[in-house]
């Protein structure tokens, strides 16, 4: 039967395809007394073998995409599945208690957990328990004859449906089989939405009941521009979706052709068009998209892809490779920003979970300097191989910037003393905390550049958690308060003679771009798939005409809707 | 039976990655391989056993191999310890 599911439009595009739900099946089981012990033992070993071969598949696919280090956690899981003591223990429980294998397994695991109780604070043991639970779930699923889904097990094109996708699930494989993404939770700037836009995958987030309403394998049509999902589509709707899918592919090929000519406005003002980047896997899209710089490299993803803290050398190699591949383009690498909706799959000092107002980003770095210093050394050493700039996230006070800069200078002089070759590095800051935005003129005296992080700046200015769909309506990039803040940051930067960039979603937003051009923003940095449209849009605008639009908007707009109307009145053919 | 003592120098101790590699190395041999730390001894072919010890930096551990290929098992384990930077 035809039905419509409504969510938040997170990434453009129309697709149709079968649903693949990333939802754990019901794995509850109750004890059964067993007469044929040999059969039960055989069943247990068959489930172990099947689970092992699934984890082997996941490991192979993840290794292909992330390298052996990224797949380390699956080697760990395989060794758990082959653990002779664990296997012996389960067999013993089956034999002695004459109960079914799934219950025997859960009893054996429960015993291991109680043994560990006194050592709970040890992060290695916590990690061990997390992996053990994954492994137990997979074996239990085989014993019960149900499927435990995993992104890395997807082997045909599907629409991925999940309750929530956090950064650590979202990139284990190349995603070529992911036609679209639907999640129950999340807003337009949740991690999953950023990722979907960067990869050009249509997405609808905040759909609330998607995981319960959609069935595995059923064909749905989703529209990432309107934010809706059609269940039981008619044949006309399916046909329309398929035609649109073909058109989308042709359009993106056409946009790719127009790249590599620089970015000029219609009246000849040169604008630096840059890309945001998370991992080396984004490189082809960034280079093909014609990015002239990388305005934001989110280094935290390097930390999220492994099961333990990457060493200084590992980081150095990763940074160096990226700088070399992008040279001579300038690359702004942001120091670690964990917290908010990004957490690491292992424990580090001072990591807080999901707290946008807690000890995230620079706050965590300054409180636990060992990690921060090793990252800075890795960045400094890599700087000789390309055009590196560094910025610190979440700066709220000048004192934080000064402390971070002092640590940077300290590491820099130690490396210089050791005759390590270093590049020319500019050191800047993110402006995403309203306090820093308001005080931008003071910060501008001490930093080499400023980069406006709009996702957080908007969230903090409107006091709205971007992962909460109930307040998604408050993510308002055109709110006049936000526009006034941005304008004053750009003015403050220019008065001090430093460049101002923007590395949030807003930099590729068709309503915001004319305003940002009018304000004189120096660099626009966005997801690689937004580059084509934005270059085309900038080419149709005259920067000099837009200054008066900005003046009108800043002086007389009271609501987001009024801003949209004013922009559309000035550039009716360009933005709609 | 062969017995050898190691001093763990790695900052993170025997965590998931090196533990997995040690278990993989030990599992290739017929000999029984055990790891003793403080007053506990575990099967070095059991990842759960090895990780239950929570061996940290500066721990002194004893590895014992017992069986027909005990010498080879010991040298394989020692090589993994060294290669993973766990001990000198």
PDB file of C-alpha atoms in Angstrom, chain A residues 225 266 510-511 514 533 536-542 546 549 564-576:
ATOM      1  CA  UNK A 225      15.590  17.308  -1.885  1.00  0.00           C
ATOM      2  CA  UNK A 266      30.500  37.538 -13.590  1.00  0.00           C
ATOM      3  CA  UNK A 510      22.599  28.907  -2.979  1.00  0.00           C
ATOM      4  CA  UNK A 511      20.785  31.523  -0.870  1.00  0.00           C
ATOM      5  CA  UNK A 514      25.240  35.755  -2.912  1.00  0.00           C
ATOM      6  CA  UNK A 533      26.856  24.013  -8.462  1.00  0.00           C
ATOM      7  CA  UNK A 536      28.307  27.775 -11.630  1.00  0.00           C
ATOM      8  CA  UNK A 537      26.302  30.015  -9.281  1.00  0.00           C
ATOM      9  CA  UNK A 538      29.257  32.290  -8.496  1.00  0.00           C
ATOM     10  CA  UNK A 539      29.906  32.671 -12.233  1.00  0.00           C
ATOM     11  CA  UNK A 540      26.424  34.150 -12.670  1.00  0.00           C
ATOM     12  CA  UNK A 541      26.689  36.707  -9.867  1.00  0.00           C
ATOM     13  CA  UNK A 542      28.237  40.168  -9.866  1.00  0.00           C
ATOM     14  CA  UNK A 546      25.694  42.310  -4.023  1.00  0.00           C
ATOM     15  CA  UNK A 549      21.804  43.481  -1.107  1.00  0.00           C
ATOM     16  CA  UNK A 564      15.224  34.453   1.338  1.00  0.00           C
ATOM     17  CA  UNK A 565      12.689  36.768  -0.336  1.00  0.00           C
ATOM     18  CA  UNK A 566      15.237  39.606  -0.565  1.00  0.00           C
ATOM     19  CA  UNK A 567      17.934  37.381  -2.089  1.00  0.00           C
ATOM     20  CA  UNK A 568      15.508  35.889  -4.603  1.00  0.00           C
ATOM     21  CA  UNK A 569      14.302  39.359  -5.620  1.00  0.00           C
ATOM     22  CA  UNK A 570      17.840  40.397  -6.538  1.00  0.00           C
ATOM     23  CA  UNK A 571      18.883  37.215  -8.267  1.00  0.00           C
ATOM     24  CA  UNK A 572      15.619  35.595  -9.408  1.00  0.00           C
ATOM     25  CA  UNK A 573      17.103  33.528 -12.218  1.00  0.00           C
ATOM     26  CA  UNK A 574      20.049  32.355 -10.256  1.00  0.00           C
ATOM     27  CA  UNK A 575      18.669  31.190  -6.937  1.00  0.00           C
ATOM     28  CA  UNK A 576      15.356  29.485  -6.481  1.00  0.00           C
TER      29      UNK A 576
END
